[in-house]
Structure formats: structure tokens, C-alpha cells
XYZ file of C-alpha atoms in Angstrom:
152
model
C 98.329 166.790 73.248
C 101.246 164.603 72.163
C 99.823 161.567 73.989
C 96.441 162.131 72.336
C 98.002 162.290 68.872
C 100.064 159.169 69.585
C 96.936 157.303 70.702
C 95.052 158.525 67.634
C 97.895 157.382 65.357
C 97.816 153.947 67.005
C 94.044 153.730 66.532
C 94.370 154.748 62.915
C 97.107 152.218 62.201
C 95.100 149.451 63.863
C 92.004 150.368 61.844
C 93.854 150.670 58.532
C 95.869 147.468 58.947
C 92.739 145.637 60.071
C 90.973 146.756 56.905
C 93.853 145.686 54.673
C 92.843 142.036 54.968
C 89.134 142.576 54.299
C 86.973 143.006 51.234
C 86.353 146.605 52.331
C 90.004 147.533 51.737
C 89.529 148.128 48.004
C 87.024 150.856 48.824
C 88.911 152.267 51.825
C 92.393 152.336 50.288
C 91.795 155.440 48.180
C 90.458 157.410 51.152
C 93.376 156.342 53.325
C 95.883 157.204 50.569
C 94.387 160.681 50.101
C 94.548 161.321 53.852
C 98.157 160.166 54.082
C 99.366 161.906 50.898
C 99.312 165.472 52.282
C 101.622 167.037 49.725
C 102.890 163.781 48.255
C 101.655 161.903 45.240
C 98.541 159.906 46.127
C 99.658 157.150 43.739
C 102.928 156.725 45.653
C 101.088 156.346 48.964
C 98.548 154.033 47.332
C 101.415 151.832 46.141
C 102.944 151.770 49.612
C 99.591 150.789 51.102
C 99.214 147.977 48.575
C 102.757 146.777 49.323
C 101.928 146.751 53.049
C 98.740 144.817 52.340
C 100.732 142.166 50.456
C 103.285 141.958 53.310
C 100.455 141.643 55.794
C 98.732 138.892 53.824
C 101.997 136.944 53.573
C 102.707 137.410 57.286
C 99.241 136.203 58.252
C 99.494 133.219 55.920
C 102.799 132.315 57.597
C 101.328 132.987 61.071
C 104.167 135.484 61.627
C 102.777 137.733 64.358
C 105.972 139.822 64.495
C 105.712 140.704 60.807
C 102.037 141.614 61.264
C 103.008 143.867 64.173
C 105.775 145.434 62.053
C 103.305 146.453 59.346
C 101.035 148.054 61.941
C 103.982 149.777 63.636
C 105.131 151.202 60.296
C 101.744 152.875 59.734
C 101.458 153.993 63.368
C 104.756 155.850 63.035
C 103.717 157.267 59.666
C 100.397 158.530 61.077
C 102.079 159.987 64.162
C 104.505 161.941 61.967
C 101.639 163.187 59.797
C 99.744 164.359 62.881
C 102.809 166.066 64.341
C 103.354 167.918 61.091
C 99.681 168.845 60.833
C 97.805 168.597 64.175
C 94.665 169.978 62.492
C 94.430 166.668 60.602
C 93.485 164.897 63.848
C 89.773 165.622 63.395
C 89.916 164.376 59.812
C 91.658 161.176 60.944
C 89.071 160.622 63.692
C 86.273 161.003 61.150
C 88.000 158.645 58.729
C 88.528 156.004 61.419
C 84.880 156.277 62.452
C 83.705 156.009 58.875
C 85.899 153.016 58.099
C 85.323 151.289 61.419
C 83.753 147.840 61.114
C 81.489 148.801 63.992
C 80.345 151.946 62.224
C 79.422 150.039 59.076
C 77.989 146.899 60.662
C 74.435 147.850 59.742
C 71.282 147.001 61.598
C 71.076 144.291 64.232
C 69.069 141.283 63.117
C 67.177 139.066 65.514
C 66.565 135.417 64.599
C 64.227 133.013 66.389
C 64.361 129.270 65.741
C 62.063 126.553 67.020
C 61.803 122.789 66.728
C 58.410 121.156 66.489
C 56.699 118.018 65.285
C 58.207 114.663 65.969
C 60.556 113.128 68.420
C 64.175 114.117 68.758
C 66.383 111.224 69.867
C 69.308 113.374 70.829
C 70.351 116.909 71.609
C 69.387 119.628 69.162
C 71.477 122.781 68.863
C 70.765 125.907 66.896
C 73.228 128.739 66.815
C 76.099 130.367 65.028
C 79.300 128.848 66.375
C 79.900 125.577 68.187
C 83.170 123.869 69.004
C 84.446 120.950 71.039
C 81.038 119.427 71.674
C 80.967 115.971 73.257
C 77.870 113.857 73.789
C 77.714 110.768 75.930
C 74.820 108.406 75.617
C 74.098 105.052 77.198
C 72.930 103.625 73.889
C 72.132 104.565 70.347
C 68.523 105.440 69.562
C 68.566 102.781 66.811
C 70.159 100.049 68.928
C 67.788 97.454 70.336
C 67.381 97.534 74.073
C 69.181 94.696 75.796
C 67.773 93.065 78.876
C 70.012 92.013 81.728
C 71.207 88.439 81.337
C 70.768 88.347 77.544
C 73.410 88.703 74.929
């Protein structure tokens, strides 16, 4: 049971810290604060979450992976302690993680079909979402006049 709660705390911390740097955090923060409060002032927890979000944003801006990991570790420990003190909260945490999960709120899958027609393409044509490090080699430019051997 202890290993399960530890794994759940790690999942929760990963989900919460991941949300801290998204637009969705403003909506999720109140829910997370209420879950974590458990006998404490919700406003105090909300302030701590906001402070962690600011630390996280600064760490990411500085590309400081250790500081990012520290923020996540802080909330993993906090969640693990909360679950140890109240193991019945595990189901509530699972539901909260599922609800706040980017995968759970991704919405419907959209299919897009593109086609090229009409005219002549003088080079490669790509349609897609993400391209990087593309290199094209061509013997000549489509606009360059063809040169015959022996002429300059």
C-alpha cells in the first residue's frame, strides 16, 4: 500500500507541476489547493502553489532542470504526507489527476486532409505540423536557364 501511495503522490506532483506552466493552471489551482488544504487554510496553500509556480517559471526560463525537479519533489513529498495521513484521499487524488490530466481534457481527435492540385510544382511540397532540419539539394534552380555543355 505504501508503494502505491508513493507512486500516486509522484503522479500527482508531476501532473500539478506540469499544469503550473500552462493556461489551465488558473482553473486547476483552486481545486488543487482545496485538495491539499485538508484542515489548513485554503488561501495559505493557494499562496504556496502560486509561489511554486513562480519558482518553476523562473527555473524553466533559466533552463535550471535541478530547480524544476526540486519544485516537483517538494509537492511529491507534500502529497505523500497527505496520503499517509489520510489514505482515503487516494481515490480523490486519482480522480483529480484524471480530471486535470491533459490527456483527459484533450477533446476530440480531428482529422485533416490536404491536397495539392492545379499547376506545376518545381520543388518538393510538404504539408504537416512540425518540420525541422530539412535540406534540399537540387542540380539547378527552376528559374535558372539550362546551360548546354561547352557554353558559358
